[in-house]
XYZ file of C-alpha atoms in Angstrom:
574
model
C 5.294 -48.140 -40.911
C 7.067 -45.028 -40.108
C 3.923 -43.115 -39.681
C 2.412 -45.205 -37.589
C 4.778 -45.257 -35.650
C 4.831 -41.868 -35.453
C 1.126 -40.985 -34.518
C 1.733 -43.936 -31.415
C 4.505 -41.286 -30.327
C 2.632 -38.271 -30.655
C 0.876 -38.526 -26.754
C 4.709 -38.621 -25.538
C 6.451 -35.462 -24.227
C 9.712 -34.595 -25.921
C 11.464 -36.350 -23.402
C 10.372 -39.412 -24.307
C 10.735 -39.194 -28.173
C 14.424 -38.324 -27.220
C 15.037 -41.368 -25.726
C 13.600 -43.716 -28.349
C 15.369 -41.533 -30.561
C 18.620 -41.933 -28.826
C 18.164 -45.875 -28.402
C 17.973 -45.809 -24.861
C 14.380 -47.048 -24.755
C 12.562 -49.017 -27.533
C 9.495 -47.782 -29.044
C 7.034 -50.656 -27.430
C 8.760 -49.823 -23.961
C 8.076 -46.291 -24.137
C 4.513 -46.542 -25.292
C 4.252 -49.429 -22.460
C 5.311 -46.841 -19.630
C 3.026 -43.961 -21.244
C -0.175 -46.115 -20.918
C 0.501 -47.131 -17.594
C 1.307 -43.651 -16.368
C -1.789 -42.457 -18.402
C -3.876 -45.428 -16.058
C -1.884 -44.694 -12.792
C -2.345 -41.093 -13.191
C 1.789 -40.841 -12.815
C 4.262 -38.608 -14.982
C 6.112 -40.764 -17.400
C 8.853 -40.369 -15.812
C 7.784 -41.405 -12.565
C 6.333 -45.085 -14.342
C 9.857 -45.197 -16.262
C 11.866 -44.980 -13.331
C 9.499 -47.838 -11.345
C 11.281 -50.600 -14.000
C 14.834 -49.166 -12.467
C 16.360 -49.389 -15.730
C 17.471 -45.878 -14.908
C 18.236 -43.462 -11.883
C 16.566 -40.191 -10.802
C 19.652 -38.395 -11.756
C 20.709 -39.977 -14.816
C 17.481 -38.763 -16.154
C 17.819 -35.425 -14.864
C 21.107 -35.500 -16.395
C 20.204 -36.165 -19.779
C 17.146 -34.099 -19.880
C 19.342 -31.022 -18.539
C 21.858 -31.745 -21.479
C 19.806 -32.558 -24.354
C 17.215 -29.729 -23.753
C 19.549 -26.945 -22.458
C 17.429 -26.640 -19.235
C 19.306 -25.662 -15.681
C 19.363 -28.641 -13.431
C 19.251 -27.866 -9.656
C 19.793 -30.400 -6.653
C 16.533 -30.370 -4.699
C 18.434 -31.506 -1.407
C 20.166 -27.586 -1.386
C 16.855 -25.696 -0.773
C 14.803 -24.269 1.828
C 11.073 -25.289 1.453
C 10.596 -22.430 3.462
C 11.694 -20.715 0.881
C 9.509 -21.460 -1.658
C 7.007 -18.916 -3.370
C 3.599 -18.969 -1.248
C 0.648 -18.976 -2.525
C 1.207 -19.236 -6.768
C 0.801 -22.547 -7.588
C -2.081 -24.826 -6.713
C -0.956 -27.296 -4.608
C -3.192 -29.682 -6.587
C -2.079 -28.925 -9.496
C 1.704 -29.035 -8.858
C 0.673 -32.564 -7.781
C -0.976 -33.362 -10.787
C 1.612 -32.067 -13.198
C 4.493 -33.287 -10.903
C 5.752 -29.860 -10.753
C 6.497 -27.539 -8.191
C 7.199 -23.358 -7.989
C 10.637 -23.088 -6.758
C 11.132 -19.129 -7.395
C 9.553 -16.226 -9.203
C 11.189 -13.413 -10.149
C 9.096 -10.291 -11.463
C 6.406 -11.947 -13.777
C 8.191 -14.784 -14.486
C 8.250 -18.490 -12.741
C 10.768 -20.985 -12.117
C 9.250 -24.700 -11.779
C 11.364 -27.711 -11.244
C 10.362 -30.536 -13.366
C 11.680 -33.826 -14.148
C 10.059 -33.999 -17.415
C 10.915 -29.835 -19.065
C 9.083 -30.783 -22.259
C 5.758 -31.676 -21.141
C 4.142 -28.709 -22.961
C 0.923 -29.294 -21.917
C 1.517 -28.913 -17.935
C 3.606 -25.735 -18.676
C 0.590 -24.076 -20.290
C -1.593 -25.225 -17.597
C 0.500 -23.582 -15.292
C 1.403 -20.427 -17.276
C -2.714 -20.606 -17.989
C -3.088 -20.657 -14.141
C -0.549 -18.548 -12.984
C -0.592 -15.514 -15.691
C 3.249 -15.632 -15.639
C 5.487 -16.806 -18.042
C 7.226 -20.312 -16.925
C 10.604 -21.640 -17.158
C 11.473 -25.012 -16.142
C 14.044 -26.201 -14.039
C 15.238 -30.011 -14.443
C 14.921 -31.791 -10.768
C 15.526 -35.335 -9.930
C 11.582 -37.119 -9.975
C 12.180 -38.859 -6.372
C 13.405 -35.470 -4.637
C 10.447 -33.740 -6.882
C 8.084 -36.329 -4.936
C 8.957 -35.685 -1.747
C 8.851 -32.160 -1.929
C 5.289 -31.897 -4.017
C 4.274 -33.928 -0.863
C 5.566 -31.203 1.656
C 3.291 -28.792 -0.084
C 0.393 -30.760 -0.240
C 0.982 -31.292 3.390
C 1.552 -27.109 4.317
C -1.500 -26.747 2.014
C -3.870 -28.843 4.320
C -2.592 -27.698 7.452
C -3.040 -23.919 6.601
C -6.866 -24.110 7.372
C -5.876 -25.722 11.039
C -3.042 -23.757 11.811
C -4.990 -20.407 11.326
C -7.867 -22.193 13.632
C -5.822 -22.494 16.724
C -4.096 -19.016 15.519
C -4.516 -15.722 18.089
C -4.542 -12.843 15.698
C -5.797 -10.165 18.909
C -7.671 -8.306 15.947
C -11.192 -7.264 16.046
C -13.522 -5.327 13.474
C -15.274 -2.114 14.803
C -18.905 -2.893 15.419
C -18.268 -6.267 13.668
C -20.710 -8.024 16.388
C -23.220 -5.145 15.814
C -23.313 -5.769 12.160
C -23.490 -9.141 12.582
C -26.646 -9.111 15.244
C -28.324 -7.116 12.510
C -27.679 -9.508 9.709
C -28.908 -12.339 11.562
C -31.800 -10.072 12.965
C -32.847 -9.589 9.116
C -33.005 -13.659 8.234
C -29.160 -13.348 6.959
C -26.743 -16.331 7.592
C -24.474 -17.025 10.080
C -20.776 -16.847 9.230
C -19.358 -19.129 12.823
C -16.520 -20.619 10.269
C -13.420 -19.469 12.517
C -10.996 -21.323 10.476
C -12.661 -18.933 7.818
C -12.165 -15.999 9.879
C -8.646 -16.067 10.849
C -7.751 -16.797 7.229
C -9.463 -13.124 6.148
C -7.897 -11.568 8.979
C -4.445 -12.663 8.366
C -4.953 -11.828 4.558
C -6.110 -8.176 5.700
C -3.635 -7.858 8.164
C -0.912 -9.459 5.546
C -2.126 -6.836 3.036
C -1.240 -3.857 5.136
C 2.310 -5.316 6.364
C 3.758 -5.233 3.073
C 1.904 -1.439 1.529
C -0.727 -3.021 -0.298
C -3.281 -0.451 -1.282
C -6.126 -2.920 -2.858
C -7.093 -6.567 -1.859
C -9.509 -8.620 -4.942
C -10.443 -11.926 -4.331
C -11.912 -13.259 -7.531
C -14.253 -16.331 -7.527
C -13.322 -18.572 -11.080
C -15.025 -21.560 -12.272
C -12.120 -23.593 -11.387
C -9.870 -21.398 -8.726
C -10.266 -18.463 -6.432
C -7.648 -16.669 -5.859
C -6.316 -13.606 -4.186
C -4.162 -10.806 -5.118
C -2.798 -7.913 -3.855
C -2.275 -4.379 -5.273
C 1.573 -3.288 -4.071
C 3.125 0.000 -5.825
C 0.515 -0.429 -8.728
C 0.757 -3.569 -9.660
C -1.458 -6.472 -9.543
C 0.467 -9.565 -7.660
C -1.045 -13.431 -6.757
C -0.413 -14.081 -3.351
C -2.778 -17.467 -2.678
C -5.507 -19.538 -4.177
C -7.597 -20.649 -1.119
C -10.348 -23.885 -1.628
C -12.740 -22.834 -3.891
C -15.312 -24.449 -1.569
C -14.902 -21.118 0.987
C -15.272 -18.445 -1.379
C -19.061 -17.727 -0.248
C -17.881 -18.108 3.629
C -15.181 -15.363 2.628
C -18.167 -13.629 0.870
C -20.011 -13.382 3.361
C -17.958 -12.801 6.710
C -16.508 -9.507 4.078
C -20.054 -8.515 3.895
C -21.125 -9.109 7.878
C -18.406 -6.654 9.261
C -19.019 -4.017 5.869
C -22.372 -3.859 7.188
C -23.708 -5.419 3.877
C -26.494 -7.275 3.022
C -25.221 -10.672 3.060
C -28.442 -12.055 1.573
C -28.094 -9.726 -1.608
C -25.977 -11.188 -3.985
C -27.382 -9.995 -7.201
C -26.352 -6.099 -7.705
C -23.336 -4.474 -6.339
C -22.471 -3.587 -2.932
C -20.431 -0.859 -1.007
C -19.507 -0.769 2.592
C -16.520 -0.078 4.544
C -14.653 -1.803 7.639
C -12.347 -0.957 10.448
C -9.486 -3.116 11.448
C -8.333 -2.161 15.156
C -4.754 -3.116 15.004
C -3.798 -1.481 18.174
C -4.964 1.419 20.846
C -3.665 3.636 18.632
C -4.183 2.209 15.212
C -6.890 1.351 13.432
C -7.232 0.808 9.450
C -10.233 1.028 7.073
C -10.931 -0.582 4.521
C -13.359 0.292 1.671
C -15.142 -2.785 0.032
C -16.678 -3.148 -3.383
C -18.607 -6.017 -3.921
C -19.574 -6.756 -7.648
C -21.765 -10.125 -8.991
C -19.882 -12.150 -11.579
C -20.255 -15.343 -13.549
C -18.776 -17.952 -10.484
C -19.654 -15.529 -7.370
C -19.009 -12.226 -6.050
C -15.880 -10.279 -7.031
C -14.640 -8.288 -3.857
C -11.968 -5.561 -3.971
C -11.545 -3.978 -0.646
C -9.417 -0.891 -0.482
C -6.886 -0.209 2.256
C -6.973 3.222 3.461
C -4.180 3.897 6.151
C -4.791 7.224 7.949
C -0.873 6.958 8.683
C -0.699 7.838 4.491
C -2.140 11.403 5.403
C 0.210 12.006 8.304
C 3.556 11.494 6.073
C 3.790 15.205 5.579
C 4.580 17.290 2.209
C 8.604 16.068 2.396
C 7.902 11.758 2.114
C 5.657 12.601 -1.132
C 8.481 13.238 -3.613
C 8.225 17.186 -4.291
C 11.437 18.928 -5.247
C 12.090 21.699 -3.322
C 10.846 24.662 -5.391
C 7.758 23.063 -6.110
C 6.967 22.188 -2.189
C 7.781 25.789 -1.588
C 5.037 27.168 -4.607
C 2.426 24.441 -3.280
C 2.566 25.747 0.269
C 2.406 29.180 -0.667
C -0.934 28.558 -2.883
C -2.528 26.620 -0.060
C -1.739 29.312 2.747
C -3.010 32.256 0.761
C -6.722 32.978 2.793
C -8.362 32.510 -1.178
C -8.093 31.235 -3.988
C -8.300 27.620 -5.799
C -5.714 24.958 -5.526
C -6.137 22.233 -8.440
C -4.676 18.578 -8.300
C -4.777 16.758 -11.603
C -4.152 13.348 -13.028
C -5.775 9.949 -14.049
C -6.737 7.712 -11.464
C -4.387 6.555 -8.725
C -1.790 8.692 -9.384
C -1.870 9.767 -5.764
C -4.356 12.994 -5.947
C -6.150 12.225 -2.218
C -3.281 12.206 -0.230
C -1.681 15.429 -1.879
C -4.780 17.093 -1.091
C -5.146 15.193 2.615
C -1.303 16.505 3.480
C -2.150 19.778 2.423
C -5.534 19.831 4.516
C -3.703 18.306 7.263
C -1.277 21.046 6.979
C -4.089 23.754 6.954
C -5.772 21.744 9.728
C -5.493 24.327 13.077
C -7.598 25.447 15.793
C -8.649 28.387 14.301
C -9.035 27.196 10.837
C -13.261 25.712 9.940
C -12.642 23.194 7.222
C -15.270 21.148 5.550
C -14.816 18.476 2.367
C -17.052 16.745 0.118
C -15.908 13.552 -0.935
C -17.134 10.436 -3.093
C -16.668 8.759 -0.436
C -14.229 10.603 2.268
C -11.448 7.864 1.933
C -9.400 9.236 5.482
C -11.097 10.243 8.689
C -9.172 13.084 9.829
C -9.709 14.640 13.090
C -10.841 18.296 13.244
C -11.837 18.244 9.694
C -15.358 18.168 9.084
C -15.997 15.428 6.069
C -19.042 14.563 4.225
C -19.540 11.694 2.305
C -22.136 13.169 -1.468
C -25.025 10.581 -2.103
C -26.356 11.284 -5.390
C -29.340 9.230 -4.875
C -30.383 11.380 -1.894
C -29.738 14.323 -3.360
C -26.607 15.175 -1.812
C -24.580 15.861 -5.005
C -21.080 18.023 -4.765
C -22.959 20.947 -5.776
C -25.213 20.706 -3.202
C -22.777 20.419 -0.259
C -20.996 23.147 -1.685
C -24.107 25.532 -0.953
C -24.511 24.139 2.033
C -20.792 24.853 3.323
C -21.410 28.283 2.202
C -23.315 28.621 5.043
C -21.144 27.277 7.450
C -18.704 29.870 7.669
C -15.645 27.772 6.501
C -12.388 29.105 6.151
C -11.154 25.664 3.685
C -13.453 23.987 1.043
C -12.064 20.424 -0.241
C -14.687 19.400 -3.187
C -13.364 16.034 -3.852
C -13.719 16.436 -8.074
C -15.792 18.968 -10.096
C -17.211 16.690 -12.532
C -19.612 19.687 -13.926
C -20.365 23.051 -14.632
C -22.835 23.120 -11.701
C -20.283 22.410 -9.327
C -17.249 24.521 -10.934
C -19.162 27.717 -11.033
C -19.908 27.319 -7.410
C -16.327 26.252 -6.002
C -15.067 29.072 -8.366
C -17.098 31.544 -6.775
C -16.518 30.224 -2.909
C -12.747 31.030 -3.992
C -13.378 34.255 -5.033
C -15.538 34.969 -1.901
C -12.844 34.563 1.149
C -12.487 31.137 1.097
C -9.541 28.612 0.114
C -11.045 25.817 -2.571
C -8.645 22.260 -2.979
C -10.115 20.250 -5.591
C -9.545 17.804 -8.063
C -9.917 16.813 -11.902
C -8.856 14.227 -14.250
C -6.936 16.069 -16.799
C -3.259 14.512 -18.037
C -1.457 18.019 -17.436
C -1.847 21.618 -15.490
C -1.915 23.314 -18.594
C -4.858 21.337 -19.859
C -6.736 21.952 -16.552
C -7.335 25.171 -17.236
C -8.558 24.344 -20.942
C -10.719 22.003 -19.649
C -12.502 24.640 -16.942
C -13.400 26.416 -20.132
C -14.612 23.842 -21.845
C -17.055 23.347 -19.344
C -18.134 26.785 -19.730
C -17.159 29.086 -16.953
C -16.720 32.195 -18.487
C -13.010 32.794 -18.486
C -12.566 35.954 -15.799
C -13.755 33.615 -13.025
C -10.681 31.511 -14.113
C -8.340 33.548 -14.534
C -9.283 35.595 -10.861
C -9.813 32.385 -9.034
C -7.579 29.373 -9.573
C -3.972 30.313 -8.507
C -2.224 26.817 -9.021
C -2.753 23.672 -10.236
C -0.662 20.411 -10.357
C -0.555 17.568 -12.178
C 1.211 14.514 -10.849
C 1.467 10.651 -11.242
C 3.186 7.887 -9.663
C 6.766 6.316 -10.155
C 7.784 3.044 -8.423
C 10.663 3.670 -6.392
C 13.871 1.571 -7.124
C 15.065 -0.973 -4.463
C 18.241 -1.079 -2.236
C 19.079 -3.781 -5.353
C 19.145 -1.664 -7.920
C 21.864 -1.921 -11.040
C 23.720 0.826 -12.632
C 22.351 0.662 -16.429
C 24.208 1.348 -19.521
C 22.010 3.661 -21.805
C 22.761 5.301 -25.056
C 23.235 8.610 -25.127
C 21.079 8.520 -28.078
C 17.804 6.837 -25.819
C 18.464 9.603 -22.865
C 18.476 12.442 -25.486
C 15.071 10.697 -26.852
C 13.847 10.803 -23.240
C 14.088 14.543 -22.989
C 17.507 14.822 -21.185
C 19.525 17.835 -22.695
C 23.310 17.302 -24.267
C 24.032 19.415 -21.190
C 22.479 17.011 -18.776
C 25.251 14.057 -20.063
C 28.076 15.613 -18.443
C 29.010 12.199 -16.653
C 28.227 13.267 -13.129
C 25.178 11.037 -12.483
C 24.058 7.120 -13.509
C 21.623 6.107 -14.138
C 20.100 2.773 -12.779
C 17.414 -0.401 -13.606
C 15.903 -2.470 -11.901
C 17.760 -5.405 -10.112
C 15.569 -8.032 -7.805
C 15.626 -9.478 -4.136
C 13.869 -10.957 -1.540
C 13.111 -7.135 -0.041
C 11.342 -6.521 -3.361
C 10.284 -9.778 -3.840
C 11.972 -10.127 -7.447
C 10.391 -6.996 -9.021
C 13.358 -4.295 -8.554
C 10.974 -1.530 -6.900
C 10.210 -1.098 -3.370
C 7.243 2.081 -2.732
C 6.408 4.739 -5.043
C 7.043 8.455 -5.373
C 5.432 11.099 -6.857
C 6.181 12.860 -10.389
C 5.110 16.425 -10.324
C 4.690 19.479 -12.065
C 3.216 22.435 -10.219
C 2.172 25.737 -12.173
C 1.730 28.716 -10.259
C -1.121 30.955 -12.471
C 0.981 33.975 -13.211
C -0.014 37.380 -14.336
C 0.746 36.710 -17.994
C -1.350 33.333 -17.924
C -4.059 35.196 -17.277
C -3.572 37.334 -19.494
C -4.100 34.059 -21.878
C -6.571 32.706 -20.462
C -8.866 35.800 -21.161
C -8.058 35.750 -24.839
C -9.370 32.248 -24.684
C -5.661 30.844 -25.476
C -5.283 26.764 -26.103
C -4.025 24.911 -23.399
C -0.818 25.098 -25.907
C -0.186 28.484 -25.064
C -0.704 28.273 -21.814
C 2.325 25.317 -21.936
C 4.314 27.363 -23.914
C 4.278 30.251 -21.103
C 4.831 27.836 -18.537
C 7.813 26.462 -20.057
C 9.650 30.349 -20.493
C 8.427 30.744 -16.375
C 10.719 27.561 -15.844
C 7.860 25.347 -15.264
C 9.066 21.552 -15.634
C 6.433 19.352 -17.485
C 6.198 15.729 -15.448
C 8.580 13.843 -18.380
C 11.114 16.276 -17.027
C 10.193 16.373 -13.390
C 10.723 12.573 -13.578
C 13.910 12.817 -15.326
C 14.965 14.760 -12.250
C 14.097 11.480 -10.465
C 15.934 9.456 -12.713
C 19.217 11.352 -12.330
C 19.044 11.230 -8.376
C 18.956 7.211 -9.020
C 15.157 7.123 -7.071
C 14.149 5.410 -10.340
C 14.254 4.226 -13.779
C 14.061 5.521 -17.028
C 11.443 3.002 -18.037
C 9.491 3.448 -14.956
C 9.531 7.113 -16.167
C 8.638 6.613 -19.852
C 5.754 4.703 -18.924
C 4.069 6.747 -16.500
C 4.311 10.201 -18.709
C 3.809 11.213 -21.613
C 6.372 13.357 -23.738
């Protein structure tokens, strides 16, 4: 009888089992209130308090206790304050749960049932963030689940009657010629003002990439902010092919082509003064288009060499390299570790009257002024190499080859910097030593190294610590591990980790800065390089000229309290 009874229980949550358990509700009761919640499409707690055997808060109260969960008074919080955007509305109504805070990658729900398993998965599932629940009181819960329906519905009509005063460059143009070529007709303006505010939200708080993702079940949105990857809203699933396609009308797509990958680029007119473009990706998936538009702020290139994080010595070598009339100027490191705008703030540095400077880029990702850009199309036969010979004959002064992926195109920057003329590139190598290593592997003979490239840096990027930081309590033993020296510990610096506020919206970081280490190519590394030394012994002579390697370059970061010493172990290598 016992088993029976048990698989009759085995639908409940917890919650319920507790109480039968307990003798405060008999076994027929509870599996009474279960099937009618199951018909009614209510929570079992929301059935079991309709017989008013109990109150909102005695049930609160006893679920708090017996399960060890928080329990928080509804009544004392903002719904304004609530976390936008990372919870579907419908499905905090069907789960009867709500978001009340998140805090890094975890997410605070309030619940009036905390051991209903299943809806916490769904949620985590959803949400990609690990959930703790927070015992509420069901009527309070009610209400405020119907608050955010009610915000949800209205967001669509609000941004309707919303005056944004933004425009797209040529937007009208592009769209003409869509139409002109049978496309469709994006006139949704609910549709529009929701893309511009997301654009325009995008840029207010740093991001650097928006991706809207189309799902079988959701679309959602997310933002890219100091690296990392955060949900910001999960619009109707319904407009994801309006959004489609009003992204593709002002990138001067094809909005009929929706089978192979697409890549434009937009301009946002903010102001007179400002205006910010945006590059946009468009890739086919299972459930729709992925699009990943990437924000590039002119305004990033104007910072100058002091906002980018260089300590002193190693501003003062960079400049140097750059000013001489010849040479070549390396930057190295993986992807997004800030490369493009170390080389646009030293080309805006070099950028004078009298100075003829030409780039080749894949594609130029900031329009500057005076500085004449071209974007290499491989199909038309406008590869690096190519634009290279061409500049050649242009009489420039600076030469910006945006990566030599190839021997083709190393042999011919190499000998433009041998020739009169300064040459900034780029290549993904993990350290300066290694970039030289890696020029040779390619196979240029190792003279033309050794005469032509006169620096190179490597560099990545470190999230910045907030105002809300927290001094940290480390082991001597973990900082010596790090690469600080016994000398280092001398007590006259702390370290710090990563608190959380509303600034920093829970994560503890707030910007980025840059981890470098620049290498100047001495006498005596030439010298190494033409006995075809290993990248090894070009580190080890590096290392007796006082060159810092980027584990201790961000260690120097770490002792100034700009950021942590996770932030550092994860973004170098030691």
């Amino acid at each position: 009888m016992a088993a029976v009874t048990h698989t009759s229980l085995s639908p409940l949550t917890g919650l319920a089992r507790t109480l039968v358990a307990q003798g405060l509700l008999s076994e027929q009761d509870a599996e009474s209130i279960w099937s009618k919640a199951v018909g009614s499409g209510d929570s079992f707690v929301t059935e079991l308090l309709k017989g008013r055997r109990f109150q909102p808060i005695q049930i609160a109260e006893f679920a708090a206790s017996t399960f060890g969960y928080p329990l928080f008074d509804l009544n004392a919080l903002d719904p304004e304050s609530l976390p936008q955007g990372v919870l579907d509305s419908k499905l905090a109504q069907k789960r009867r749960m709500v978001a009340l805070y998140k805090r890094g990658n975890k997410l605070f729900v309030g619940a009036s049932d905390p051991t209903n398993l299943q809806a916490l998965d769904e949620i985590k599932f959803q949400t990609g963030l690990t959930v703790e629940p927070v015992v509420v009181e069901d009527d309070k819960l009610g209400k405020l689940i119907d608050k955010v329906i009610d915000a949800a519905d209205n967001t669509m009509a609000v941004l309707e009657a919303e005056e944004l005063n933004l425009e797209f460059a040529d937007a009208e143009a592009a769209a003409e010629s869509s139409e002109a070529k049978g496309g469709i007709e994006i006139d949704d303006a609910p549709v529009v003002r929701y893309l511009q505010k997301i654009m325009l939200d995008a840029i207010n708080i740093g991001a650097s990439d928006i991706h809207l993702e189309p799902y079988e079940k959701f679309y959602r949105i997310r933002y890219r902010r100091d690296g990392v990857l955060y949900e910001v809203a999960q619009p109707p699933l319904a407009i994801k092919e309006k959004i489609a396609s009003r992204i593709k009308v002002i990138s001067k797509l094809d909005i009929s082509e929706k089978r192979i990958p697409q890549d434009g680029r937009v301009k946002m007119v903010l102001t007179k003064n400002r205006a910010i473009d945006f590059r946009v990706s468009t890739l086919p998936t299972l459930y729709g288009e992925k699009i990943v538009m990437r924000i590039l702020d002119p305004a990033s290139a104007q910072l100058g060499i002091d906002a980018l994080g260089y300590e002193p010595w190693q501003k003062e070598i960079l400049l140097s390299a750059v000013q001489r009339p010849y040479g070549m100027v390396l930057v190295t490191g993986p992807t997004g570790s800030g490369k493009t705008v170390s080389l646009y703030t030293c080309l805006n540095i070099l950028n004078q009257p009298g100075v003829n400077i030409s780039t080749a880029e894949d594609p130029a990702e900031i329009q500057l002024p005076g500085v004449n850009q071209v974007n290499v199309n491989e199909k038309a036969g406008l590869t690096f190499a190519a634009a290279l010979r061409s500049f050649l004959r242009q009489d420039p002064d600076v030469i910006m080859v945006g990566e030599i992926r190839d021997l083709e195109t190393a042999d011919i920057a190499i000998k433009a910097a041998q020739t009169g003329h300064m040459v900034l590139s780029t290549l993904h190598t993990n350290d300066a030593p290694g970039t030289l290593t890696r020029l040779l592997n390619m196979g240029v003979a190792p003279f033309n190294v050794a005469s032509s490239v006169i620096c190179i840096t490597a560099q990545r990027l470190a999230r910045k610590l907030c105002a809300c930081k927290q001094p940290a309590d480390i082991p001597q033993e973990a900082l010596l591990r790090a690469g600080f020296r016994e000398e280092d510990l001398d007590g006259s610096w702390q370290p710090y980790h990563a608190g959380g506020c509303d600034i920093c919206q829970g994560s503890g970081y707030k910007g980025r800065t840059g981890i470098y280490q620049v290498m100047p190519v001495t006498e005596e590394m030439q010298r190494i390089i033409l006995k075809n030394g290993s990248s090894m012994d070009i580190a080890v002579q590096a290392r007796r000229e006082g060159v810092l390697d980027l584990r201790q370059a961000g260690l120097l970061k770490v002792k100034a309290g700009i950021t942590s010493l996770e932030e550092v172990e994860a973004v170098t290598n030691i």
